[in-house]
Coordinates of C-alpha atoms in Angstrom, one line a residue:
X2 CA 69.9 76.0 -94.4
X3 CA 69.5 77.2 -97.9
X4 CA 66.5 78.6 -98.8
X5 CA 64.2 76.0 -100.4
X6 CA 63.9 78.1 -103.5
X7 CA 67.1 78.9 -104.0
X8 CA 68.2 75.2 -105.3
X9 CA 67.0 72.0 -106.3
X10 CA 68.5 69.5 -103.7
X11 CA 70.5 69.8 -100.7
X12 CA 72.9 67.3 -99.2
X13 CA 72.4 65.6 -95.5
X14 CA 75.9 64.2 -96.0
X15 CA 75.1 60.9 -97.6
X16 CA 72.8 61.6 -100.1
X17 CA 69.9 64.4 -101.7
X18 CA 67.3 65.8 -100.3
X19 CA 64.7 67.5 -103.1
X20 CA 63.9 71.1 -102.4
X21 CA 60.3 72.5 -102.9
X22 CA 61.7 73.8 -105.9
X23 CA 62.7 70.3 -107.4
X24 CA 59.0 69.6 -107.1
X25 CA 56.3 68.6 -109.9
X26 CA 52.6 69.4 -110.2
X27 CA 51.7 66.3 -109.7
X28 CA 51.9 65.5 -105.8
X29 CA 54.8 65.8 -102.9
X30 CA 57.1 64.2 -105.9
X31 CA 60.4 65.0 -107.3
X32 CA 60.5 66.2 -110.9
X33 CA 62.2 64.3 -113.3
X34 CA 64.4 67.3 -114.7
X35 CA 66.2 67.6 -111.4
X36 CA 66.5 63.6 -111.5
X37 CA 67.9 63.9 -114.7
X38 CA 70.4 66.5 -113.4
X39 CA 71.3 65.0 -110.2
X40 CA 72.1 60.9 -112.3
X41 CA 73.7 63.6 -115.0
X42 CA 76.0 65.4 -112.5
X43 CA 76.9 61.7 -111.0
X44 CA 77.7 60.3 -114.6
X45 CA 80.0 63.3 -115.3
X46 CA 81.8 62.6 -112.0
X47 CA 82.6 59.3 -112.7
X48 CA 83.9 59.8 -116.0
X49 CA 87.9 60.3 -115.0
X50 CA 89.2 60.9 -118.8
X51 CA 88.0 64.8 -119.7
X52 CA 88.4 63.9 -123.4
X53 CA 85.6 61.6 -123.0
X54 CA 82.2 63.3 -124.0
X55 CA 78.8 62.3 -123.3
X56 CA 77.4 61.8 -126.3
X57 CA 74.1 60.1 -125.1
X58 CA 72.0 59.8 -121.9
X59 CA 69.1 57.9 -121.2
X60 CA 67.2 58.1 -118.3
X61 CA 64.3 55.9 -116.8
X62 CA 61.9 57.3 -115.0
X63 CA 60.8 53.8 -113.1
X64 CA 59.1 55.0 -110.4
X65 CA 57.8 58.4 -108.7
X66 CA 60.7 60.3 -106.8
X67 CA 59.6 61.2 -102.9
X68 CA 60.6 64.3 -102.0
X69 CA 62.7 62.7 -99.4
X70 CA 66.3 61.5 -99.0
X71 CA 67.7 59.8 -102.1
X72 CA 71.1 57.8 -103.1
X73 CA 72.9 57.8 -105.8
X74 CA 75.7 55.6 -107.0
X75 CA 77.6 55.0 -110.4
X76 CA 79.3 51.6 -111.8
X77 CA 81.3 52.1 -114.8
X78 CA 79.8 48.8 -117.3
X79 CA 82.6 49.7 -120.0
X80 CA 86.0 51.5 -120.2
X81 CA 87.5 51.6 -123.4
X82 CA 89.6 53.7 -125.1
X83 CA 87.1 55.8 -127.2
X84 CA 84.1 54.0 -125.5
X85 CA 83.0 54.5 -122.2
X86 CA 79.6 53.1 -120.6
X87 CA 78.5 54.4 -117.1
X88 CA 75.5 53.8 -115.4
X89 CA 73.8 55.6 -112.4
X90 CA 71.3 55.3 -109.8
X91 CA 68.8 56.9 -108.0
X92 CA 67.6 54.7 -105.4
X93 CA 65.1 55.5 -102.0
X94 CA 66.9 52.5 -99.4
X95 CA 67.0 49.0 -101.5
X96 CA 64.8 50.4 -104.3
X97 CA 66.1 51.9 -107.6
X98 CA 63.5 54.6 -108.3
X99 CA 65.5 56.1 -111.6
X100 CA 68.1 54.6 -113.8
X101 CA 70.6 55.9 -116.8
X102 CA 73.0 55.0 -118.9
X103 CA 75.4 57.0 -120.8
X104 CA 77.6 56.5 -123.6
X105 CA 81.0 58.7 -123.7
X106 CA 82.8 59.1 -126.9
X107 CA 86.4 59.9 -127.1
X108 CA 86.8 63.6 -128.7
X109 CA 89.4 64.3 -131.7
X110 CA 90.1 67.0 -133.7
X111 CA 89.2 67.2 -137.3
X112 CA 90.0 69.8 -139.8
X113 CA 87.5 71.6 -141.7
X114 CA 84.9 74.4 -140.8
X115 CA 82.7 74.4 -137.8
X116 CA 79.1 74.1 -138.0
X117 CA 78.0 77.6 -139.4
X118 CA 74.1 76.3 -138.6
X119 CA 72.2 78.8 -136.8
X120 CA 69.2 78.0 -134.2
X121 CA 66.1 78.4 -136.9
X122 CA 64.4 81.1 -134.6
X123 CA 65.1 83.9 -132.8
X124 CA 65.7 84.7 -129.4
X125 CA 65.8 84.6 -126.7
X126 CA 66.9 88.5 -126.1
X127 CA 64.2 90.4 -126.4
X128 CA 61.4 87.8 -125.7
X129 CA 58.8 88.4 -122.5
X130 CA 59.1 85.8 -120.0
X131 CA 56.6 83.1 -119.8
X132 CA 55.7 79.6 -117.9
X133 CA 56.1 76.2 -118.7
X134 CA 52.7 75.3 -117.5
X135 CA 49.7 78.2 -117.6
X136 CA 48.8 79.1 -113.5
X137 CA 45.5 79.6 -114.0
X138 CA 45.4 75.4 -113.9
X139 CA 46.4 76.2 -110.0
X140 CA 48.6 73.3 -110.1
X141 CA 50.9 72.6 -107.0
X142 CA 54.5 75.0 -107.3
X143 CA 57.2 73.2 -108.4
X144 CA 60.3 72.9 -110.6
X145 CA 58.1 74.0 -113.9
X146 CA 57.5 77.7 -112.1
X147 CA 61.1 77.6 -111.3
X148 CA 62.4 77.2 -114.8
X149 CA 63.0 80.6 -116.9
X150 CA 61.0 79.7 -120.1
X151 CA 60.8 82.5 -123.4
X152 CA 58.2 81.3 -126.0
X153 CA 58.9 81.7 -129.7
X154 CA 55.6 79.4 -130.6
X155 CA 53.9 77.8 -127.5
X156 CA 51.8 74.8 -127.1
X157 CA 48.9 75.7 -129.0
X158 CA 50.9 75.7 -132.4
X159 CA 49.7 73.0 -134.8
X160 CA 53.3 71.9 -136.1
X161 CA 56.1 72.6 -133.6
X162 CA 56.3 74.5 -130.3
X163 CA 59.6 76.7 -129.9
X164 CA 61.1 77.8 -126.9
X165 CA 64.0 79.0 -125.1
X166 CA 64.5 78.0 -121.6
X167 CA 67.4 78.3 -118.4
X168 CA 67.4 77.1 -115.4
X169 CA 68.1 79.9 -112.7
X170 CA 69.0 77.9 -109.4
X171 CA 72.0 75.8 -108.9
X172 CA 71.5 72.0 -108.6
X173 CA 72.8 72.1 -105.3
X174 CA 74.0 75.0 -102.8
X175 CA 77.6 76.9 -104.2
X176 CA 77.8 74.6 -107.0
X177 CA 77.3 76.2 -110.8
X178 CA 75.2 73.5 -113.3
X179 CA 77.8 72.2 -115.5
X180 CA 76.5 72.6 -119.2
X181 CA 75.9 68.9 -119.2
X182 CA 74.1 68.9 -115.9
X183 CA 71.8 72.1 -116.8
X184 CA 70.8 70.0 -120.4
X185 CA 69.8 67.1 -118.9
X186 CA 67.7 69.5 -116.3
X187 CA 65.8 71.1 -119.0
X188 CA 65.5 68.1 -121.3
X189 CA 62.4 66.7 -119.3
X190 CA 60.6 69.9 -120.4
X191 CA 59.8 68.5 -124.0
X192 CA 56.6 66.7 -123.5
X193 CA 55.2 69.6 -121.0
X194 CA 56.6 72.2 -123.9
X195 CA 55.0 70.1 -127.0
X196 CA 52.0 70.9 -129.0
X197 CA 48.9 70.1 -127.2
X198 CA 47.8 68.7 -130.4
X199 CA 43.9 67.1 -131.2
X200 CA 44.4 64.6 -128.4
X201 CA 45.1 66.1 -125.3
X202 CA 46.4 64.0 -122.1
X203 CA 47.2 65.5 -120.2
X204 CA 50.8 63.9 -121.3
X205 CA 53.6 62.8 -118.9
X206 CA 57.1 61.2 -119.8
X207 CA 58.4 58.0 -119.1
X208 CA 62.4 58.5 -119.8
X209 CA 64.3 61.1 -121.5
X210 CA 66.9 60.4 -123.9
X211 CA 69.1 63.0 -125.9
X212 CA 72.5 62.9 -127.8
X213 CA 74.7 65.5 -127.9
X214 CA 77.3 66.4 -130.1
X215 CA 78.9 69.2 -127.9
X216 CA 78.3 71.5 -124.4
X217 CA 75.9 73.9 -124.4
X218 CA 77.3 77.3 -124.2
X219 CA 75.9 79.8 -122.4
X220 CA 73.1 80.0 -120.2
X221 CA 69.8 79.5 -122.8
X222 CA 68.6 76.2 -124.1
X223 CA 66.3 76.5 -127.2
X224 CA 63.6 73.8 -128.5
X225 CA 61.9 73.0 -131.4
X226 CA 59.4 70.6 -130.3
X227 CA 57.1 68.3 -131.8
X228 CA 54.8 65.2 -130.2
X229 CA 53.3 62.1 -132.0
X230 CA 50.3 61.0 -129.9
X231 CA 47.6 57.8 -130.8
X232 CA 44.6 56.6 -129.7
X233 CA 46.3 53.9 -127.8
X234 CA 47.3 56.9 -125.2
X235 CA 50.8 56.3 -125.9
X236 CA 53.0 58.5 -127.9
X237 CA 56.8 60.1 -128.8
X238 CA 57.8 63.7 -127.8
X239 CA 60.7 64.6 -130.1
X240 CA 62.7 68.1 -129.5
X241 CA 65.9 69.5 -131.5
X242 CA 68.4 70.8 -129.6
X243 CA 70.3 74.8 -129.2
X244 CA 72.0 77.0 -128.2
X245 CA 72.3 80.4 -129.5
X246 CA 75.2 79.5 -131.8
X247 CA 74.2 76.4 -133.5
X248 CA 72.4 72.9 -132.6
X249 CA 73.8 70.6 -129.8
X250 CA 71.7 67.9 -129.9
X251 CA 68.1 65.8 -129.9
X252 CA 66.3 64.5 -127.5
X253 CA 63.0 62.2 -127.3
X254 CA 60.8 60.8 -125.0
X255 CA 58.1 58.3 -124.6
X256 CA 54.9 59.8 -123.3
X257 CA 51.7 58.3 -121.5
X258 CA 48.2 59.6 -120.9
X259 CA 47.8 60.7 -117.1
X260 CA 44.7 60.4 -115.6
X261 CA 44.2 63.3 -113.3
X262 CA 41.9 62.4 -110.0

């Protein structure tokens, strides 16, 4: 058996099983990154036509993820020629714990120059290693210890956090994270990585969405993060998307209060 902390998920055969290291602070729950990942991973395998690029996914996070054995199954909703709708499932027996959809655009080429946009920070060679979440809260190990995180401004800054971030275990045992798969991983990070801001939460996400406009090369996600929080206890975290060539993408999320005890 692979060594819990070595990979997010293992397979029993017919489905996932979530690793210790798929985990979130928050209980014996599966973190939504490795959700994302897993739907992401069964979206790209559905998609038969490798012309056909995921421009957008949406994920929602319905319900809290056991760490137990999960499903997942795909139905394609449209098939066009340069428009293609697929929708997967997470589900724990007859329920559907997480859904998303995702919209794949046809590629073409275009002449002209490519982007010559650079990330707007630095990084992340050269920057110490840090953590997602401080340990001195002594919250339960998880995915968020897991993740290889390099702060350029963290959450304390007043206007926008900056971060670089990788994930460093394989979804699953002897299978590399396809550039698509290790995005929608580290996407759920935002609302963790955002300013703490004047009204703190503590914040938790209810869905992820980004769009993408091409594959992250290389190993290193970076983030420039912001969150727009109200009274109501209901807010938006909002993160541009990089690599270390150029941008890739956005990505949002709708965030809630989350009363600890």
């Amino acid at each position: 058996m692979p060594d819990a902390r070595r990979t997010l998920f293992e397979t029993d055969g017919t489905g996932f099983i979530p690793t210790e290291a798929a985990g979130n602070p928050w209980g014996e729950l599966t973190g939504g990154g490795p959700v994302a990942g897993l739907l992401a991973r069964a979206i790209e395998r559905a998609a038969a036509d490798p012309e056909m690029f995921v421009a957008r996914m949406t994920f929602d996070l319905m319900r809290p993820v056991p760490r137990e054995h999960v499903a997942v199954s795909t139905r394609t909703l449209r098939s066009g020629k340069r428009l293609q709708v697929i929708e997967a499932e997470l589900t724990r027996g007859e329920e559907t714990l997480t859904r998303a959809t995702a919209q794949l655009l046809r590629r073409s080429e275009l002449d002209g120059p490519n982007s010559t946009s650079v990330p707007p920070f630095t990084g992340p060679d050269g920057i110490a290693d840090g953590s997602l979440i401080p340990p001195e809260l002594g919250l339960r190990w998880g995915v968020h210890d897991v993740v290889d995180v390099r702060w350029i401004d963290d959450q304390s800054s007043p206007d926008a956090s900056r971060v670089w971030m990788r994930m460093p275990v394989p979804l699953l045992p002897n299978e590399p994270m396809t550039p698509l798969v290790h995005t929608a991983t580290l996407v759920d990070c935002i609302s963790a990585a955002s300013p703490i801001g004047e009204l703190f939460g503590p914040w938790i996400n209810t869905d992820i969405t980004c769009y993408l406009h091409r594959e992250l090369a290389g190993e290193w996600l970076g983030m420039e993060i912001r969150r727009d929080v109200e009274t109501s206890g209901i807010g938006v975290a909002r993160a541009r998307l990089f690599d270390t060539y150029s941008p890739i993408g956005t990505a949002q999320e709708a965030v809630l209060v989350n009363e600890l005890g």
